[in-house]
XYZ file of C-alpha atoms in Angstrom:
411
model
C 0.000 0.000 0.000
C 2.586 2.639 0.733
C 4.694 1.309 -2.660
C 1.125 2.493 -4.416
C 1.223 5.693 -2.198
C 4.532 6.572 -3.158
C 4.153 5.758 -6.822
C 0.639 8.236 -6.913
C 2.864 10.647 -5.492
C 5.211 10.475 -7.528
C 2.794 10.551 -11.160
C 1.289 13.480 -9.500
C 5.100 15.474 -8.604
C 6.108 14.441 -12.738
C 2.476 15.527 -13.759
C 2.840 19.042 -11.670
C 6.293 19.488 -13.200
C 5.328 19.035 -17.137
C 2.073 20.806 -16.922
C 1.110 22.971 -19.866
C 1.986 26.621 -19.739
C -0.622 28.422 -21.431
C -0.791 32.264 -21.930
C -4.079 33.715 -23.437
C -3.735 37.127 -25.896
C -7.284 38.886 -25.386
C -8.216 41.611 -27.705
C -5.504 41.719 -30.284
C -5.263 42.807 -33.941
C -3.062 40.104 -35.602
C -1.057 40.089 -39.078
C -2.164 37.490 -40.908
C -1.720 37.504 -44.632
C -1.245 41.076 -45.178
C -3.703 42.276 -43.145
C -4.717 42.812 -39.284
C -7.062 39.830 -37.781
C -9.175 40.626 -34.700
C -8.808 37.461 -32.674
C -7.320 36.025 -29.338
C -4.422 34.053 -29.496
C -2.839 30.710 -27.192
C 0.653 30.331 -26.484
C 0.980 26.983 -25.356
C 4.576 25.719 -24.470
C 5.894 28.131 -26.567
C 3.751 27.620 -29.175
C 1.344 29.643 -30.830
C -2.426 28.387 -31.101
C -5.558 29.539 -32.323
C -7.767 26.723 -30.497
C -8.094 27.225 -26.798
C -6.239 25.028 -24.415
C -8.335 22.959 -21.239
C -6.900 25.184 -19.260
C -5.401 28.891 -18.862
C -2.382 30.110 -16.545
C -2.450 33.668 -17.671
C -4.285 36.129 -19.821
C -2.892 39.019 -21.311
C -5.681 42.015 -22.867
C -3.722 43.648 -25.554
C -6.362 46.742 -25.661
C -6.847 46.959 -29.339
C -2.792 46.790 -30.094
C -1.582 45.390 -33.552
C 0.887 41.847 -33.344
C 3.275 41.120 -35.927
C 6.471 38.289 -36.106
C 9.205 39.689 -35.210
C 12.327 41.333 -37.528
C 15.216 39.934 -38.908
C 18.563 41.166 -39.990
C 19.934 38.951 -43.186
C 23.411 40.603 -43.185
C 25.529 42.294 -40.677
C 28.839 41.316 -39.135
C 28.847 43.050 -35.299
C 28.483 39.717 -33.342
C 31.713 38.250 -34.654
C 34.315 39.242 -31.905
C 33.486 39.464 -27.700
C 33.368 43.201 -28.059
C 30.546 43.954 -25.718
C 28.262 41.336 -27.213
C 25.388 41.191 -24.868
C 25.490 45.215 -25.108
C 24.662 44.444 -28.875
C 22.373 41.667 -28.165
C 20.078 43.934 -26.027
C 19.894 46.832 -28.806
C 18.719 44.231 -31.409
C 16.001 42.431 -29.289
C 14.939 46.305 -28.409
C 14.604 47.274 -32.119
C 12.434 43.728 -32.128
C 15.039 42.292 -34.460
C 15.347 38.266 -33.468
C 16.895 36.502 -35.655
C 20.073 37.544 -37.189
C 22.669 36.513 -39.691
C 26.346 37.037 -39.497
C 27.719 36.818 -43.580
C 30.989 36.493 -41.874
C 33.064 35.966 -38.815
C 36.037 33.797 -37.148
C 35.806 30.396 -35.723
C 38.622 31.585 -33.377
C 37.446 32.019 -30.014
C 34.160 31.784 -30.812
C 33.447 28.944 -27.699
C 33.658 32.116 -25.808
C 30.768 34.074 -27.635
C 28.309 30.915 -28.164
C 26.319 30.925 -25.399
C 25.196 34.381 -25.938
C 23.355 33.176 -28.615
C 20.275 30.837 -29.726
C 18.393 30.921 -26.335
C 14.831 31.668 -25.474
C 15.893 35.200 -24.154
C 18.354 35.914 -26.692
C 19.191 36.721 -30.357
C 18.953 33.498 -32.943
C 21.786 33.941 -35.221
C 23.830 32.320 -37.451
C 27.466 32.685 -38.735
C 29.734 31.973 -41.858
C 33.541 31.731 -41.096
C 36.693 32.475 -43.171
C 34.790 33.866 -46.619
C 36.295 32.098 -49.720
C 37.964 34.904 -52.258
C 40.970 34.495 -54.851
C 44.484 35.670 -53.821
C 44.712 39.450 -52.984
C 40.633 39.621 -52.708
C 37.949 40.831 -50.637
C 37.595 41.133 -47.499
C 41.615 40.209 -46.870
C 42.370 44.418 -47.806
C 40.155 44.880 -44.740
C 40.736 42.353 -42.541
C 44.637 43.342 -42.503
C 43.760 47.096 -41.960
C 41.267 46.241 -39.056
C 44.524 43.760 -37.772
C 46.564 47.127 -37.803
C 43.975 49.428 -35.860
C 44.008 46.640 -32.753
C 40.985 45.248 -33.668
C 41.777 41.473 -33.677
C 44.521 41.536 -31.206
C 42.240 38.867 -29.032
C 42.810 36.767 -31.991
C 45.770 37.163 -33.774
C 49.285 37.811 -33.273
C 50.514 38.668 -37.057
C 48.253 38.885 -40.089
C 49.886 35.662 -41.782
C 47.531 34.149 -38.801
C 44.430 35.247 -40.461
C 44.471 33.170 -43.858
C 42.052 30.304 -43.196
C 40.340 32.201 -40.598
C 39.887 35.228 -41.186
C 39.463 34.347 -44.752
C 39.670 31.440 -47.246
C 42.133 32.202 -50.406
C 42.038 29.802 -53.089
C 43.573 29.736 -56.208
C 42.225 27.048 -58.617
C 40.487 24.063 -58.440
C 42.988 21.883 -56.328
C 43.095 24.658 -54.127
C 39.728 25.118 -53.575
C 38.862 21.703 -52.650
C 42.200 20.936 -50.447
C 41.001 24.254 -48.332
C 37.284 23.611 -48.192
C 37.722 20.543 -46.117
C 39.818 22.895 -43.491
C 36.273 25.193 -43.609
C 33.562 22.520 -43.382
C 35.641 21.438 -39.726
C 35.494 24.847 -38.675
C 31.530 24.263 -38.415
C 30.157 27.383 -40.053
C 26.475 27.373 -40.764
C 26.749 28.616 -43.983
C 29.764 29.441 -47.052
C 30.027 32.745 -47.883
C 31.856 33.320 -51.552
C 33.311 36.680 -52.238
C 32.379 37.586 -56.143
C 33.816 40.996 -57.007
C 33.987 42.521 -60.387
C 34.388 39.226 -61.850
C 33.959 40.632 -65.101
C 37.845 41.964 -64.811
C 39.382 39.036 -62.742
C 42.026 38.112 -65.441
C 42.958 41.922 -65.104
C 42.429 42.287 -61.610
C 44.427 39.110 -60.620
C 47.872 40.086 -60.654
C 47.662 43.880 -60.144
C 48.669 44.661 -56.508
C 46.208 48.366 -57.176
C 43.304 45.970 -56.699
C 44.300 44.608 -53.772
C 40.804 44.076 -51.655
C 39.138 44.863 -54.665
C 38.567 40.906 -56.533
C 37.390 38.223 -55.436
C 37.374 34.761 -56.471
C 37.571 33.221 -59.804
C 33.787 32.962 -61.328
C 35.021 29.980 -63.101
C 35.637 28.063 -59.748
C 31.382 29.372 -58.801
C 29.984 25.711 -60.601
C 32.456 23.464 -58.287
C 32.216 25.502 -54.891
C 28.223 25.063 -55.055
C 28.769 21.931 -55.885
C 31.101 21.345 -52.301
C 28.792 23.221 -50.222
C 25.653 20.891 -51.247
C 27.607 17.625 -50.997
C 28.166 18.835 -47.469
C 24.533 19.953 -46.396
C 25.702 23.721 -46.141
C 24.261 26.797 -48.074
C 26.139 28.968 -49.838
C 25.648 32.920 -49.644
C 27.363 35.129 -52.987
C 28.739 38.747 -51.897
C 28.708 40.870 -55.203
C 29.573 44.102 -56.746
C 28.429 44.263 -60.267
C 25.597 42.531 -62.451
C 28.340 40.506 -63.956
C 28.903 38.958 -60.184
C 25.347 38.883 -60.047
C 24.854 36.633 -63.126
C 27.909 34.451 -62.054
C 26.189 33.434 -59.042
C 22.682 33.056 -60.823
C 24.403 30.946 -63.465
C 25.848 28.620 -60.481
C 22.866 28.512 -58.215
C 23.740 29.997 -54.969
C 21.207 29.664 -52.816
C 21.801 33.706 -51.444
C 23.425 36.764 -53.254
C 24.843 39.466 -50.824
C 23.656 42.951 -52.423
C 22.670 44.925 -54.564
C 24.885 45.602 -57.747
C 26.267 49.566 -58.079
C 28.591 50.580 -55.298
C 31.282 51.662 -57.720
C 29.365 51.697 -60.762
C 25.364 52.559 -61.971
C 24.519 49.165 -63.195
C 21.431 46.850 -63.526
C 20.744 43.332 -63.309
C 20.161 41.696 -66.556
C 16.421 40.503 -66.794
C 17.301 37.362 -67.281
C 19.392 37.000 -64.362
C 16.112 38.292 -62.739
C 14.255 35.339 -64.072
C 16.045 32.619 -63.509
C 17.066 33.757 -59.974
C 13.186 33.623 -59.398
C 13.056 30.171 -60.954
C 15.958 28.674 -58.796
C 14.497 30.434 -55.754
C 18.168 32.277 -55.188
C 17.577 34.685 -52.521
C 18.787 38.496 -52.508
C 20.055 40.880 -49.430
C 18.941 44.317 -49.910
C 21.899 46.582 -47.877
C 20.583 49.349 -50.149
C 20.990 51.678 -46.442
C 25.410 51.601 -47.182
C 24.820 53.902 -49.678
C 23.284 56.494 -46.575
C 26.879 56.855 -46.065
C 27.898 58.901 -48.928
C 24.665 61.188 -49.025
C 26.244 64.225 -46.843
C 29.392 64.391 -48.632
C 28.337 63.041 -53.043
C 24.400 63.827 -52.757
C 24.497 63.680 -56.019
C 25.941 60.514 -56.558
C 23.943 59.259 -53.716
C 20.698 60.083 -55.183
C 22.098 58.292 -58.398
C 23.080 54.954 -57.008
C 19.509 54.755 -54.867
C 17.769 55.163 -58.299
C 19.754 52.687 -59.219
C 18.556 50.356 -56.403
C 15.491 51.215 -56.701
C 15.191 49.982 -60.233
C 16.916 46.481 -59.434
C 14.240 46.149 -56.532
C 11.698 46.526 -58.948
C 13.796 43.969 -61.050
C 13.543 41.707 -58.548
C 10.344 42.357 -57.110
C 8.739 42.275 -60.664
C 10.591 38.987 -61.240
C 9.328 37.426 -58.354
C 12.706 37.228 -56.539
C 12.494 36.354 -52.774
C 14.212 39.522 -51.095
C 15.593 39.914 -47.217
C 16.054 42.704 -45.669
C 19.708 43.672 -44.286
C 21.741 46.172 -43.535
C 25.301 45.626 -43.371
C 25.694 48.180 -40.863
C 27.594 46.720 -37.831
C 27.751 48.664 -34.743
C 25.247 51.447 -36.595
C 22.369 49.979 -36.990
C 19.934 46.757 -37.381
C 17.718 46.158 -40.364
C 15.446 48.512 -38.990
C 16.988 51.769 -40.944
C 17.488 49.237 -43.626
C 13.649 48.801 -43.753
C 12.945 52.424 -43.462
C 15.134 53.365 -46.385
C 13.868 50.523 -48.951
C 10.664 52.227 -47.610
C 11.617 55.998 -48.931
C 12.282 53.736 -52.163
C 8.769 53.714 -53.334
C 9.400 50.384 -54.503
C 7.537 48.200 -51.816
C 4.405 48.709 -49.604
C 4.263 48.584 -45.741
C 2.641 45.124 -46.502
C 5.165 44.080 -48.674
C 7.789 45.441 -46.313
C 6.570 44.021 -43.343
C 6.458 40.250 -45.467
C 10.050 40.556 -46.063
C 11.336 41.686 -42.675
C 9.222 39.567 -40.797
C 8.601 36.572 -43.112
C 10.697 36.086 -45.759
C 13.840 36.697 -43.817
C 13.316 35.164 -41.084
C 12.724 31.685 -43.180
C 15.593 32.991 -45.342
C 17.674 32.507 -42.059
C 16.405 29.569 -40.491
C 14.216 28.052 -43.234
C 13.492 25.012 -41.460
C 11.964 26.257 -38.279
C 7.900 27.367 -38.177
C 8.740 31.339 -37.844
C 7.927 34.331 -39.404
C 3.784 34.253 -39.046
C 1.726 33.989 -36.728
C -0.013 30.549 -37.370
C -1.274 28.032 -35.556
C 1.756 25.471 -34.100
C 4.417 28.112 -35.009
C 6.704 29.482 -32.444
C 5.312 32.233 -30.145
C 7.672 35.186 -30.982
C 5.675 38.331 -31.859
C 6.037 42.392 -31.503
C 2.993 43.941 -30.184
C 2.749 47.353 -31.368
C 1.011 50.586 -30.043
C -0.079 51.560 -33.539
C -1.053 49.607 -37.337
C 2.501 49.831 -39.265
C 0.122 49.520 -42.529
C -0.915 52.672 -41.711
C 2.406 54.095 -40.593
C 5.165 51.928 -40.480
C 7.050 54.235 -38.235
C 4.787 52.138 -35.526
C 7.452 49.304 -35.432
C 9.265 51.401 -33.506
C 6.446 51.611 -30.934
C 6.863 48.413 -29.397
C 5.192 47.723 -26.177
C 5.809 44.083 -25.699
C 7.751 41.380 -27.052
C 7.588 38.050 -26.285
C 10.004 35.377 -28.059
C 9.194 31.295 -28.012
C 6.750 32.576 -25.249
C 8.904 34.157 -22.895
C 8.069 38.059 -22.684
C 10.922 40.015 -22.533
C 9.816 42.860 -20.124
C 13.492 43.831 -19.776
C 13.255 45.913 -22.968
């Protein structure tokens, strides 16, 4: 009898311990398909659901308040070093910006800066290390130049130390395939290629003057996608020009890293368009870089944004999935990157709000259930003060956010 006892006792401790948690949302406006849905919501284990649970723990009135997913940020590279992390952490969760992808970092020392990530109360993010470029290429030109302000003195004692972390240089086939193995055992989550004016690379090869300015070999493009799929790892393009643009098309990335017209006022072929579309090749915006050249060549500024604005509409017309991100690291999140492909003209505040809070959010971590607010997808959601339809300056009236059901009252 006291075996049964204890056993009862037990069922009922285990039974206490795994209960549901269940959170009602009273009174909300919901984003659903482009439009705001009256209804109350569930979160149930972190979970969101539109049919309501036996029982309720908490209920939350949301007074009339509009819910969206929350933001994500498809390119920046400010979580790549332990330079005040958390401090960074905290100002994207406060812009509402929770998932995050880093286009390029180091795999040295990064035990240190894991567990700031990929938690319930943190930022999701994920990170490509030591970008692949040809000899002499991009980002090397900047890596050594951040190496001589101090930057990278946690990890590096002499730039010679960087190749193969701090970037991948390969020259020719052989190469590329004896140094890819060294990058699939760092464990990145993605490959990052560096494509830059690969119309010129015969000419640009040799020539110290465009050192930093090259990339790698567009003839090598066919075999590297073909590596990063026989390992299970996407592949992300950076690019400069349409040429680097078409390259990557023509090779079936799975992501392409900008918008072509930095240096010169260029647009992407149509075709290029088309069959990006067709392969379902993604494309970063970063149209807000160019903000830092409107004080001092206006005129040039207002130039290159009408170029962007027509490759957008490329793009858009085309049917091209586009994420939103800023390359802006320690400036900004993808919420000024937002705001100026809304100045654009290009996309509605629907349209907008898909990208940000949909399409890049899958674009990051396309096989988890984020990005809407459906019914068994994971509770992270914005609730604003104001409709962003309306005025999409309201994103930045946030009055709650909770993420995989926790809600974040610290922000």
């Amino acid at each position: 009898m006291k075996f049964l006892i204890s056993v009862f006792l037990l069922l009922a401790i285990l039974s206490n311990n795994y209960a549901t948690a269940a959170d009602a949302y009273v009174n909300g406006k919901w984003f659903e398909s482009g439009q705001f849905v009256s209804r109350t919501v569930y979160v149930v284990d972190g979970h969101i659901r539109f049919t309501a649970p036996d029982s309720i723990d908490n209920t939350y009135d949301l007074s009339g308040r509009f819910v969206i997913p929350p933001f994500a940020e498809a390119h920046n590279h400010d979580l790549t070093s332990d330079f005040n992390p958390q401090e960074r952490i905290d100002e994207y969760l406060s812009d509402g910006v929770f998932y995050a992808k880093m286009q390029s970092a180091f795999s040295e020392g990064f035990e240190k800066l894991s567990p700031h990530f990929n938690t319930p109360e943190s930022l999701d993010v994920i990170f490509a290390f030591a970008p692949i470029t040809g000899p002499g290429g991009h980002p090397i030109r900047i890596r050594e130049l951040f190496f001589d302000r101090g930057y990278y003195d946690e990890f590096f004692s002499t730039k010679e130390e960087m190749s193969g972390i701090g970037y991948t240089q390969v020259n020719g086939t052989q190469d590329l395939e004896s140094k890819f193995t060294g990058l699939v055992g760092q464990k990145p989550d993605f490959i990052k290629v560096m494509l830059s004016h690969s119309e010129e690379y015969a000419l640009r090869r040799d020539d110290p003057e465009f050192f930093g300015y090259k990339g790698v070999d567009p003839e090598l493009m066919p075999r590297l996608v073909q590596l990063a799929r026989e390992n299970g790892l996407r592949i992300t393009a950076h690019i400069d020009t349409a040429a680097d643009f078409h390259y990557a098309v023509a090779a079936g990335v799975d992501e392409i890293a900008h918008l072509p017209g930095s240096r010169a006022i260029e647009v992407i072929r149509l075709s290029d368009a088309e069959i990006a579309a067709k392969k379902d090749i993604a494309v970063v915006t970063t149209a807000s870089l160019t903000t830092k050249i409107r004080d001092k060549y206006p005129a040039y500024y207002e130039e290159v944004m009408g170029q962007h604005a027509r490759n957008l509409q490329r793009l858009k017309d085309a049917g091209v999935r586009i994420l939103i991100g800023s390359d802006m690291p320690y400036r900004d999140t993808s919420v000024h990157e937002a705001f100026v492909l809304s100045e654009m003209g290009v996309f509605t505040n629907v349209e907008i709000l898909t990208m940000w809070c949909e399409t890049t959010a899958r674009g990051i971590f396309p096989m988890r259930k984020i990005g809407r607010i459906d019914d068994g997808f994971e509770a992270s959601f914005l609730v604003l003060n104001g409709d962003p339809i309306e005025d999409l300056s309201q994103v930045k009236e946030i009055e709650l956010r909770v993420k995989n059901g926790q809600r974040l009252s610290q922000y």
